[in-house]
Coordinates of C-alpha atoms in Angstrom, one line a residue:
X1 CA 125.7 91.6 119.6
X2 CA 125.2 91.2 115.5
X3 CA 123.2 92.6 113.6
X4 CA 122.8 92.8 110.1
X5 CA 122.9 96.3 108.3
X6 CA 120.6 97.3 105.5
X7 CA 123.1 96.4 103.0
X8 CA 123.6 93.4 103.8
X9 CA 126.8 93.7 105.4
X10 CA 127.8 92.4 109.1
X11 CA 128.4 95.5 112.0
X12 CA 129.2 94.2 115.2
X13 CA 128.3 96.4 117.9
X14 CA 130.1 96.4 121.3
X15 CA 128.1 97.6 124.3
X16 CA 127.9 100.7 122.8
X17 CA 125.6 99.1 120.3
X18 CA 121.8 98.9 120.0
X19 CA 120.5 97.7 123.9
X20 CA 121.8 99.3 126.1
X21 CA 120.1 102.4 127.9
X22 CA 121.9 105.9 127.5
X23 CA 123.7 106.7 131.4
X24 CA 126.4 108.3 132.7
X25 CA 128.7 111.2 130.9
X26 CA 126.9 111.1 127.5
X27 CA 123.4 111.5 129.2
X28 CA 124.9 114.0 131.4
X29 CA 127.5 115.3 128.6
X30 CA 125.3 114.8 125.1
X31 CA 122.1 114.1 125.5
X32 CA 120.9 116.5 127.6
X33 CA 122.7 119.1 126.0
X34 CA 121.1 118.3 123.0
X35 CA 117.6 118.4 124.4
X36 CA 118.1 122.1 125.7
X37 CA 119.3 123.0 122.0
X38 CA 116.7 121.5 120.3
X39 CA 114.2 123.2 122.4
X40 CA 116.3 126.6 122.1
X41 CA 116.3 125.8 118.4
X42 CA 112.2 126.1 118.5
X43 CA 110.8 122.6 119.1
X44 CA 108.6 122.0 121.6
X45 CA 110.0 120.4 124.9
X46 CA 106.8 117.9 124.8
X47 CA 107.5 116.7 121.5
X48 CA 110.8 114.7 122.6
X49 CA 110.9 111.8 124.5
X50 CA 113.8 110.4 126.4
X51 CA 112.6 109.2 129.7
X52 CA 111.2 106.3 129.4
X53 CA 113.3 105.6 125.8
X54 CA 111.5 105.0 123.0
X55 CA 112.2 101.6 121.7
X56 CA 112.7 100.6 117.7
X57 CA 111.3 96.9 116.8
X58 CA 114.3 94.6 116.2
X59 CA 112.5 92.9 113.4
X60 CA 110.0 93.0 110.8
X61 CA 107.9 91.1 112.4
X62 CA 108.6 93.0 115.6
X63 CA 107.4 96.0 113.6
X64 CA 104.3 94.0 112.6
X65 CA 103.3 93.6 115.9
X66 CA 103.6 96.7 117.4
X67 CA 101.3 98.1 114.9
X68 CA 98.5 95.8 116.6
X69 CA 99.5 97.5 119.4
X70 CA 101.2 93.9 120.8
X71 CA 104.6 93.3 122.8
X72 CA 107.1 93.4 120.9
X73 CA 111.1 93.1 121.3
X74 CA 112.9 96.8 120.9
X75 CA 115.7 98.7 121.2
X76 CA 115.9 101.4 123.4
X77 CA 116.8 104.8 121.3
X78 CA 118.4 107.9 123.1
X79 CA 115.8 110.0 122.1
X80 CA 112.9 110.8 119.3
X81 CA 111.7 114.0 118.3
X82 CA 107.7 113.3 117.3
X83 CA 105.5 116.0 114.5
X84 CA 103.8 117.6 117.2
X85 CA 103.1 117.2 121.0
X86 CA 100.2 115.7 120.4
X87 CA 101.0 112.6 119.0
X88 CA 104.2 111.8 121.2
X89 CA 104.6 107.7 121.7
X90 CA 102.9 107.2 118.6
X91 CA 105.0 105.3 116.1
X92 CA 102.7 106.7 113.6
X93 CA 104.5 110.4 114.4
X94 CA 108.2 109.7 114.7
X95 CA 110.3 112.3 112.5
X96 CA 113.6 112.1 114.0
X97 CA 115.6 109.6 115.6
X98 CA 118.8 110.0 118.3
X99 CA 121.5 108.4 118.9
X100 CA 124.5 109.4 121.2
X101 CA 126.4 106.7 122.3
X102 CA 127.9 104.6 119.8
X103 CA 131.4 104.5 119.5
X104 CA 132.3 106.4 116.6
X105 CA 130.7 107.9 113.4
X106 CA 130.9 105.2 111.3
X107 CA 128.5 102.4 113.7
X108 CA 126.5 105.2 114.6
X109 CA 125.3 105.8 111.1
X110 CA 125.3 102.0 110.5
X111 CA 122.5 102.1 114.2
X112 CA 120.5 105.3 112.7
X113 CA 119.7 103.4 109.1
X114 CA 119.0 99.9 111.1
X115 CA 116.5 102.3 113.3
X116 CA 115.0 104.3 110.2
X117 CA 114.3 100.8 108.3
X118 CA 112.5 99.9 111.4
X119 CA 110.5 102.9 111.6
X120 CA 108.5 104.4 109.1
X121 CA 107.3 107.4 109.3
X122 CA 110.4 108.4 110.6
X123 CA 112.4 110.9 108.5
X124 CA 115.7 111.4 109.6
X125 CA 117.9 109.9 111.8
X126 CA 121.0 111.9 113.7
X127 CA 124.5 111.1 115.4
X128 CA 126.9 112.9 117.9
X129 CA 129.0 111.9 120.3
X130 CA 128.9 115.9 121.2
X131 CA 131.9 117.1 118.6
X132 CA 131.0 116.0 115.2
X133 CA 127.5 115.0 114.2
X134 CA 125.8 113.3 110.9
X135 CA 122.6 113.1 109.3
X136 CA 121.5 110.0 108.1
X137 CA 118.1 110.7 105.5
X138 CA 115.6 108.4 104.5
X139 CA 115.0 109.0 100.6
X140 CA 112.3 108.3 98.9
X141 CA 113.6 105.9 97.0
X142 CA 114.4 103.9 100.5
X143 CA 118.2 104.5 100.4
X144 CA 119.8 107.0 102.5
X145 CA 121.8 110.4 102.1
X146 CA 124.5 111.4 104.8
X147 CA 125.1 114.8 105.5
X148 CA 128.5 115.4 108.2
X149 CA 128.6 118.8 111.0
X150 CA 125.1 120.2 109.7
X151 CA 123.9 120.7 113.2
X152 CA 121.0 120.0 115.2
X153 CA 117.6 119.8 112.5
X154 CA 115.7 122.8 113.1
X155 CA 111.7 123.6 113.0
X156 CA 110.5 124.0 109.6
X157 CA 113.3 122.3 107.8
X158 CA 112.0 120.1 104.9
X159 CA 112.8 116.3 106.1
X160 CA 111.4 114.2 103.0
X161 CA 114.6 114.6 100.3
X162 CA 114.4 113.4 96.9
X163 CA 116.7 110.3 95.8
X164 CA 119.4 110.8 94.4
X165 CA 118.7 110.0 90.9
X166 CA 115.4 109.9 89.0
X167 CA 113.0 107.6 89.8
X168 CA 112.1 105.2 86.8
X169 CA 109.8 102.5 87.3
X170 CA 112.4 100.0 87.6
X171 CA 112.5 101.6 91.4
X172 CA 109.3 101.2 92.3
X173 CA 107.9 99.0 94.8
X174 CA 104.8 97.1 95.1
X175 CA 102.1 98.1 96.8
X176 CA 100.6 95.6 100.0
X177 CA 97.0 97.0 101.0
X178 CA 98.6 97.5 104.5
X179 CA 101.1 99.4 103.4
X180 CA 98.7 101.4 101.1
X181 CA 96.3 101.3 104.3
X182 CA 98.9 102.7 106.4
X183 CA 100.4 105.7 103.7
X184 CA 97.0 106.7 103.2
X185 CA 96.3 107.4 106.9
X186 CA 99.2 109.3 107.5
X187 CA 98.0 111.5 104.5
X188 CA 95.0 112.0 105.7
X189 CA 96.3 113.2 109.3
X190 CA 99.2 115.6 107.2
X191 CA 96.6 117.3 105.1
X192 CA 93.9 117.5 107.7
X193 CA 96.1 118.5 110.6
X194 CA 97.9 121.1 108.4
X195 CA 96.9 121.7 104.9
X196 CA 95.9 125.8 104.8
X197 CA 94.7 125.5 101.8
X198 CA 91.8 123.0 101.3
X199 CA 89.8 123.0 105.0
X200 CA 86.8 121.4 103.4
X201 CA 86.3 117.5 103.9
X202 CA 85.2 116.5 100.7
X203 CA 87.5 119.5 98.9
X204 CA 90.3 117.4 100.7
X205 CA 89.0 113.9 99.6
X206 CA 88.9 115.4 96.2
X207 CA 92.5 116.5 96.3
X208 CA 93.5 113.4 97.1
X209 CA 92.0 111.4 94.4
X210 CA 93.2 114.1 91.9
X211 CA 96.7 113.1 93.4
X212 CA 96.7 109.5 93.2
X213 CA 94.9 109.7 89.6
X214 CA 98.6 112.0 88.6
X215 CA 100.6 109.1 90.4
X216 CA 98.8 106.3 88.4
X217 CA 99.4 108.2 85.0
X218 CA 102.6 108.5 86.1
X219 CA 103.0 104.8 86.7
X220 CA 101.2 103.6 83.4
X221 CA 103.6 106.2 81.5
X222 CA 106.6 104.3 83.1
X223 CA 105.4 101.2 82.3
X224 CA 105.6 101.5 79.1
X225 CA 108.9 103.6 79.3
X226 CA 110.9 102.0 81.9
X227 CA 114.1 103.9 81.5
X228 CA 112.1 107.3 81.9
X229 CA 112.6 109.5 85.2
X230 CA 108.5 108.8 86.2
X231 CA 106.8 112.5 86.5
X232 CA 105.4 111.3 89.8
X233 CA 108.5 112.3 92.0
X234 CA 109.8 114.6 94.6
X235 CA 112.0 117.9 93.6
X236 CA 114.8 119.5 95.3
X237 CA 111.9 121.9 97.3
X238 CA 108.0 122.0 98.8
X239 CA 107.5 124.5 96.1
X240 CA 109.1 122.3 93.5
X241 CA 107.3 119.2 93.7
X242 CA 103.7 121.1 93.6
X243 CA 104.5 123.1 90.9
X244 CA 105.5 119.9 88.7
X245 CA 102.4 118.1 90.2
X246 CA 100.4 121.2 89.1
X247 CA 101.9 120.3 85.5
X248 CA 101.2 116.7 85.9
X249 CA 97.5 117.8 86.6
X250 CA 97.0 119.6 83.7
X251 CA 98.2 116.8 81.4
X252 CA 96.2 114.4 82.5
X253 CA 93.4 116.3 82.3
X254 CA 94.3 116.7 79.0
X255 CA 94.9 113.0 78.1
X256 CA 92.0 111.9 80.2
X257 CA 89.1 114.4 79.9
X258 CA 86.6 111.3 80.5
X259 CA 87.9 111.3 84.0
X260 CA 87.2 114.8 85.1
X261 CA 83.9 114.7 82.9
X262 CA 82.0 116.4 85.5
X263 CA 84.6 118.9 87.1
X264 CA 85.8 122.2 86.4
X265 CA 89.0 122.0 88.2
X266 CA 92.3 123.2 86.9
X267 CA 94.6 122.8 89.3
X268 CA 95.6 120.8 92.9
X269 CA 94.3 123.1 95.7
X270 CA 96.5 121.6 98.4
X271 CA 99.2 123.9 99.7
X272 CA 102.9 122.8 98.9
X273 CA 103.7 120.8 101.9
X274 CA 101.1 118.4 101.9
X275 CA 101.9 117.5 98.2
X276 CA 106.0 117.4 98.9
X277 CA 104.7 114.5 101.8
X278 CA 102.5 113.2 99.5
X279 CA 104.7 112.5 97.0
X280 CA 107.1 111.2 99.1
X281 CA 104.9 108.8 100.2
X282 CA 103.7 107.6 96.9
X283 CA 106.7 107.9 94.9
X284 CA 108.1 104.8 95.7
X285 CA 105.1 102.5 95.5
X286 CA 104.0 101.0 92.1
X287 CA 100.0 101.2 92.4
X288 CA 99.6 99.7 88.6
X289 CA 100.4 96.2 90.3
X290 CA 97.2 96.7 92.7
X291 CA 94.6 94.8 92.6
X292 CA 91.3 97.4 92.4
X293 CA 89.8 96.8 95.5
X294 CA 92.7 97.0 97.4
X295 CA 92.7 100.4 95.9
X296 CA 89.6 101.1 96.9
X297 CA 89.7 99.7 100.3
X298 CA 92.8 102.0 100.9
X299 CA 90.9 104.6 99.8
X300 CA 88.2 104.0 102.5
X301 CA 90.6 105.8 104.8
X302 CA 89.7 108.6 103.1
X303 CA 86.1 107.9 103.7
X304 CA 86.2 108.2 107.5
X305 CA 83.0 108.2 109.4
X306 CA 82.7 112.2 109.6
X307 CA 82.2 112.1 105.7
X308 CA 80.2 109.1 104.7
X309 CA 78.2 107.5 107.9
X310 CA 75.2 109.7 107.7
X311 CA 74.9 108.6 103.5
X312 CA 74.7 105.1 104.6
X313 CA 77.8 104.4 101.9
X314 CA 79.8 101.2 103.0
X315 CA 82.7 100.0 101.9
X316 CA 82.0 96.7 100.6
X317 CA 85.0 94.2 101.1
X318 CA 87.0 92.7 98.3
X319 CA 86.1 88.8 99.7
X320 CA 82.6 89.7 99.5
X321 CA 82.8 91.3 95.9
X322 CA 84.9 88.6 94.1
X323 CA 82.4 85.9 95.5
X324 CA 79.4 88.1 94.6
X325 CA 80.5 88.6 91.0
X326 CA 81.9 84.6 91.2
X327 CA 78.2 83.8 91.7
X328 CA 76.6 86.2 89.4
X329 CA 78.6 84.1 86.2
X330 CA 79.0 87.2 84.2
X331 CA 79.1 86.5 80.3
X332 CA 80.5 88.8 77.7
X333 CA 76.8 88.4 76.8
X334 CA 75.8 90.3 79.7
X335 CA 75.0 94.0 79.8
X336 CA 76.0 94.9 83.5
X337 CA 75.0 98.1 85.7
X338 CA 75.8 99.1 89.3
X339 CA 73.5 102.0 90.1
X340 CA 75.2 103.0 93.2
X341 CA 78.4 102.1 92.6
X342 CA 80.4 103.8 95.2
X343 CA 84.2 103.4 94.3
X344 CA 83.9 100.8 91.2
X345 CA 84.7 97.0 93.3
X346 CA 82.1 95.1 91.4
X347 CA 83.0 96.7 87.9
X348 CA 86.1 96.1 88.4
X349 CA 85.5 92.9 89.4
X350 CA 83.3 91.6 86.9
X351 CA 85.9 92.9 84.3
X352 CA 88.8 91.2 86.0
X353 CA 87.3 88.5 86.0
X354 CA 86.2 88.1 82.4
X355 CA 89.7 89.3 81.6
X356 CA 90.8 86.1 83.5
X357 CA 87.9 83.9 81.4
X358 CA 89.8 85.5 78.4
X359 CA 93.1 85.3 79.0
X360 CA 92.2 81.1 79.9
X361 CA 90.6 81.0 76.7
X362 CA 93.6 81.4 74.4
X363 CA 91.8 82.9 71.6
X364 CA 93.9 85.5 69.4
X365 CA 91.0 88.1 70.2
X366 CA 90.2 87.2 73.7
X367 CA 91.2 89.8 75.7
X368 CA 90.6 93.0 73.2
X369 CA 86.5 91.5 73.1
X370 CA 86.5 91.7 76.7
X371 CA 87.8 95.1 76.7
X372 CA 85.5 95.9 73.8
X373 CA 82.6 94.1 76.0
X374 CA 83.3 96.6 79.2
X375 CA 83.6 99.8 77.0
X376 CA 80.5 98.9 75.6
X377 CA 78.3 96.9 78.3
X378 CA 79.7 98.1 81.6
X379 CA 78.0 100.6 83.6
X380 CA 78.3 102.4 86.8
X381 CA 76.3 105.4 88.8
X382 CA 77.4 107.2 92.1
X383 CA 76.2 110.6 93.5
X384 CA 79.4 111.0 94.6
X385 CA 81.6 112.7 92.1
X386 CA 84.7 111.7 93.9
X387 CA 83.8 108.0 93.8
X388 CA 83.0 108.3 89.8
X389 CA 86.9 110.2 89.2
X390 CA 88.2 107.0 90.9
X391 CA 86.2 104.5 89.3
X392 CA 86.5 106.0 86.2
X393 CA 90.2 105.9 86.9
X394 CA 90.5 102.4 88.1
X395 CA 88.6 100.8 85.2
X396 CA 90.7 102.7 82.3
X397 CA 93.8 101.4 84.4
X398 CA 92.8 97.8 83.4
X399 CA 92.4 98.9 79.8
X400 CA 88.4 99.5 79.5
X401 CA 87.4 103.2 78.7
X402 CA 85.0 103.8 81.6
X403 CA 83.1 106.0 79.3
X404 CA 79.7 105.0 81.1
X405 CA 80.8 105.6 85.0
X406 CA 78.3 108.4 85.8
X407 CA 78.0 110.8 88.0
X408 CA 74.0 111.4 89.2
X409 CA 71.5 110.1 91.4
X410 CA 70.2 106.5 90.5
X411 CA 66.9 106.9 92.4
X412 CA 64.8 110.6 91.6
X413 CA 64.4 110.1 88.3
X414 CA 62.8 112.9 88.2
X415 CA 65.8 115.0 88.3
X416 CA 67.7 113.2 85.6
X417 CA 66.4 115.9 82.4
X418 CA 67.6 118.9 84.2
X419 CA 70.4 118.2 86.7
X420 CA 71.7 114.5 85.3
X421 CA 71.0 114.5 81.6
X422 CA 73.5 111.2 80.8
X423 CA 71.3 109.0 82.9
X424 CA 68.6 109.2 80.8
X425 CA 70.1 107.5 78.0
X426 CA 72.3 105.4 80.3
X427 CA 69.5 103.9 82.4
X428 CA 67.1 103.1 80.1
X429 CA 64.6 100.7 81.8
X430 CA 64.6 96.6 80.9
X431 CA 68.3 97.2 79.0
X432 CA 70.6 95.6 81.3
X433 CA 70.8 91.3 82.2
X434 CA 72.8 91.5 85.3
X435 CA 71.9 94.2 88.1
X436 CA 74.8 94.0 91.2
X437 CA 75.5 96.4 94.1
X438 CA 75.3 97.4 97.3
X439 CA 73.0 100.0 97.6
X440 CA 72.9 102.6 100.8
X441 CA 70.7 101.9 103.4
X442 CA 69.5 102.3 107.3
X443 CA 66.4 103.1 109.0
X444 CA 67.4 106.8 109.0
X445 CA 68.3 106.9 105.3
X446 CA 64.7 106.9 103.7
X447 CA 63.2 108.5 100.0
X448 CA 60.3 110.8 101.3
X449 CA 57.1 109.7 100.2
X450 CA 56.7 112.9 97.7
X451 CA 59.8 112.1 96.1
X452 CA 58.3 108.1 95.5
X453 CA 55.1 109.6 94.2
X454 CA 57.1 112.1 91.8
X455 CA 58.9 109.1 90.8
X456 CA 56.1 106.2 90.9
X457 CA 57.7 103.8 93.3
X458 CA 55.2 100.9 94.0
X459 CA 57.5 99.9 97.1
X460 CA 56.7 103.1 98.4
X461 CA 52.7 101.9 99.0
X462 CA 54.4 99.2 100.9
X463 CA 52.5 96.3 99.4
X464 CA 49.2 98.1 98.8
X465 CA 47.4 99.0 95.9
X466 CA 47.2 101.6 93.3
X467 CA 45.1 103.8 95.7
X468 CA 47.1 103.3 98.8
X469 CA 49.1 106.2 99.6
X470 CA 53.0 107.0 99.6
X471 CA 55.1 106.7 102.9
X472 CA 58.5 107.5 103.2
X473 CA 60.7 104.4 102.6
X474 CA 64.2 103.1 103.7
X475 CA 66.8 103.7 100.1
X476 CA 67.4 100.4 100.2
X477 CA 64.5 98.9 99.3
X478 CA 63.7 101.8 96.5
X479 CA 66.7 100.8 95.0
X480 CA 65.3 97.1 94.6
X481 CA 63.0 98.6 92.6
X482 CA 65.2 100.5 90.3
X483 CA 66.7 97.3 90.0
X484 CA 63.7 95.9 88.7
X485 CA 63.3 98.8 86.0
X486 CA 66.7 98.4 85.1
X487 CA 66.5 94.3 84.3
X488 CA 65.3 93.0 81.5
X489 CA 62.9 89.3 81.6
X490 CA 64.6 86.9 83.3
X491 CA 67.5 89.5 84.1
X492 CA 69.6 88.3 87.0
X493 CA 70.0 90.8 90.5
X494 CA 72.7 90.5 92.9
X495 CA 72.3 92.4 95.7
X496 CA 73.8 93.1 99.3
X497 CA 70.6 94.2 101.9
X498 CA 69.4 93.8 105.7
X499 CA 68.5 90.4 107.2
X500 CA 65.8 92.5 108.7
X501 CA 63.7 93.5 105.3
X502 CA 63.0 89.7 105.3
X503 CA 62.6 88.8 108.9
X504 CA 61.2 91.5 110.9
X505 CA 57.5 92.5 111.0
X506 CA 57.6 96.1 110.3
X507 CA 58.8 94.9 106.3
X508 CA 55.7 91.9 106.5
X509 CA 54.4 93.3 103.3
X510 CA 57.7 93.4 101.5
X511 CA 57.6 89.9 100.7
X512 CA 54.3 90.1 98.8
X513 CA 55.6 93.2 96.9
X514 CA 58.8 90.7 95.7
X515 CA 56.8 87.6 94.4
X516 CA 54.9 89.6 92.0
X517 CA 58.4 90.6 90.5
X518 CA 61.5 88.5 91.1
X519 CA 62.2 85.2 91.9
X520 CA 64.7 84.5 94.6
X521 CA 67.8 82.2 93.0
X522 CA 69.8 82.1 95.9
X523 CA 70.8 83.8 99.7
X524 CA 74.4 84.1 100.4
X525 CA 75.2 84.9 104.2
X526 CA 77.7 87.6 104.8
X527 CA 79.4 87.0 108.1
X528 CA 78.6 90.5 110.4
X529 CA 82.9 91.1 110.8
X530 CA 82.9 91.3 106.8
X531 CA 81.5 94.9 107.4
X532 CA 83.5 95.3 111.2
X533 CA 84.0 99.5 111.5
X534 CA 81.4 100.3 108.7
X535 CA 78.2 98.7 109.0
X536 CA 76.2 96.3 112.3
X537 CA 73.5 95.6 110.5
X538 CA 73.4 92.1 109.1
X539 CA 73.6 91.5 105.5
X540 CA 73.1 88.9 103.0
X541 CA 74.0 89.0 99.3
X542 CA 70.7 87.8 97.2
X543 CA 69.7 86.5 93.9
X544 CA 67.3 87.7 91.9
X545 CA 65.6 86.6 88.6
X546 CA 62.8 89.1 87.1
X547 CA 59.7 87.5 86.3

């Protein structure tokens, strides 16, 4: 059987190779052996599999569709040591690879990087045919380290190396939202399952932002400087890596103190081993040559439904923002606002695509007015404090300033004097010509009727008069009505809501309420898989002129 190494090179394998299930002396000689070591050595007997084998895809595409959890073509490996016990015969959790029966050193370290390119969470990969023994590391550059006669790996050892020179951007990869998708859940499950540090949900969201903000300095840095080791990279040791990340954190606080506006934080409250895997993970990708909403989608991991479900925040996806902004035609004539901007997709959107408008137009000033345009006329507010960092970080990625992302809350305006004094000034009423989001919403998610009175919201009355009293009503609709304050005449609003606010009878008076107000431009259906694992209710994307 041939197969071709990762070098390029030819290895033929004899029927020692790749296929064939482990029998006979070595199981009885080497493999088992092994097992009763490892376990002597401190890991836990459930944590290895051997019986059935665990089997590597062959190909890429093999790879791709055992992640779908489809068949796929393998090859049987003579054993795996998993993370923990928990998570044995999940690809997701392989650390260590096995292999005991190839002839001799040489094609069995040629097998463990075939294996380790196949699987990719997997760590290290190790050889014996019962006298001498190899290594074979995964770097986190992607190349490998061998290390000869070190023995069996042993509980508590640090498996993610650094490569063996500097990274410089030149290395770096780029980023595909599955990949991102996929290093982003893993994080998640390292920091959650193990971090002793943060134990808070949002503190660990947080932490993670703060971390990918270091790694895209790091990147823009590079950029510029190619032939520089980048700062975001592992070091020799756990304890290392976070105390240079720790660096990293101060200096970009220092170089961006628009980002962390709102925060007091000084340093990265993760313990050392969930930044070392962090940084392995990251090291190697390039995440300047994302597109935003892939970003932010990735980030959605993040947002898993323990943290944001009850807030009624969805993650809107990137097909349904760039057609949203397509439609809303916006004009470096345009002052723009998202009043519940979540993670930034239809800012960032809007300024890519007058960037693109730009770049088509050819004039020498093009692109620095539509920078100029976004610092001036670009405008985003989230509660969340964590969704503003990011935003804030995304934007000044693609060159604006992202001075006007703002952390507060859009709807008690009551509030903004003492607790969110920037909105005042930001959210002046009738200043803005273009209106866009998607605004929380959900029978469950409602502004009490004493907050709308505080705050004069006619939608509250639901369609009465002047006299007719407050009720509590959904966010959703409130935040039409901010929307309304917001525009200026003939101001346009694009907006994602319910089906049900225009169809069923408990909203009968909500139509009423709108004619008086806007006129309705346009209805834009958004199939009900768009928001598949966030949202069931069914959602349109609407027009809006103000009369």
């Amino acid at each position: 059987m041939s197969t071709a190494s990762p070098s390029g090179n030819e290895t033929l394998f004899s029927k020692d190779g790749p296929g064939r299930t482990l029998s006979g002396p070595e199981h009885q000689q080497v493999r088992l052996p092994a097992i009763e070591k490892l376990v002597t050595l401190g890991w836990k007997r459930e944590q290895l599999q051997w019986k059935p084998e665990w089997r590597v895809p062959k190909s890429p595409h093999d790879a791709a569709k055992r992640e779908t959890s489809s068949s796929f073509s393998g090859w049987p490996v003579d054993l795996v040591l998993f993370q923990d016990e928990d998570h044995i015969g999940s690809w997701e959790y392989v650390l260590v690879v096995f292999e005991f029966k190839a002839p001799n050193l040489m094609e069995g370290v040629s097998q463990l990087e075939i294996y380790l390119n196949r699987e990719p969470r997997a760590r290290m990969g190790y050889w014996t045919n019962g006298t001498e023994d190899i290594r074979v590391y995964r770097l986190a550059d992607g190349t490998f380290k061998h290390l000869r006669n070190h023995g069996l790996p042993q509980p508590g050892e640090n498996f993610s190396k650094p490569s063996e020179k500097p990274l410089t951007y030149g290395d770096l990869k780029p980023a595909e939202i599955n990949v991102l998708k996929s290093v982003f859940y893993r994080l998640l499950n390292v920091i959650v399952a193990r971090d002793s540090v943060s134990t808070r949900s949002e503190a660990r969201l947080n932490e993670i932002c703060n971390l990918l903000l270091i790694k895209m300095e790091s990147d823009t840095i590079g950029q510029d400087e190619p032939d520089r080791p980048l700062d975001f990279q592992l070091s020799a040791t756990e304890h290392a890596t976070a105390a240079n990340l720790d660096q990293q954190f101060k200096k970009l606080r220092s170089r961006r103190p628009q980002i962390f506006a709102d925060t007091m934080e000084e340093s990265i409250r993760l313990d050392d081993h969930s930044i070392h895997q962090a940084v392995y993970e990251l090291s190697g990708l390039d995440l300047l040559t994302v597109r935003p909403e892939a970003l932010s989608a990735a980030f959605q991991i993040f947002r898993t439904a323990n943290l944001k479900a009850g807030e009624g925040q969805y993650y809107t996806p990137s097909r349904v923002i760039e057609a949203a902004v397509s439609i809303m035609d916006i004009r470096v004539s345009d002052r723009v606002i998202d009043p519940a901007c979540g993670t930034g997709g239809f800012l960032s959107e809007a300024y890519l695509q007058l960037l693109e408008r730009a770049g088509r137009s050819q004039g020498p000033n093009a692109l620095a007015n539509a920078r100029t345009w976004a610092h001036r006329n670009l405008y985003g507010i989230d509660r969340d404090q964590i969704n503003v960092k990011l935003t804030r970080a995304i934007l000044m990625g693609l060159g604006d300033g992202s001075v006007n992302v703002i952390s507060g809350d859009s709807i008690r305006e009551d509030r903004w004097e003492k607790d969110y004094p920037k909105l005042g000034v930001a959210m002046d009423n009738a200043q803005f010509s273009v209106v866009i989001t998607n605004p929380p919403f959900g029978q469950n998610l409602k502004v009490s009727k004493s907050d709308s009175a505080r705050n004069k919201y006619t939608i509250a009355r639901k369609g009465g008069s002047e006299t007719d009293p407050y009720h509590d009503v959904e966010i959703g609709l409130v935040f039409i009505e901010r929307a309304f304050r917001l525009l200026e005449k003939g101001g346009r609003l694009g907006i994602v809501l319910p089906e049900t606010y225009f169809f069923s009878s408990s909203y009968s008076w909500f139509p009423k309420w709108l004619d008086c107000r806007f006129i309705l431009r346009g209805v834009v259906n958004i199939p009900m898989e768009a928001f598949q694992g966030f949202c069931r209710a069914k959602t349109n994307f609407y027009i809006f002129e103000k009369v």
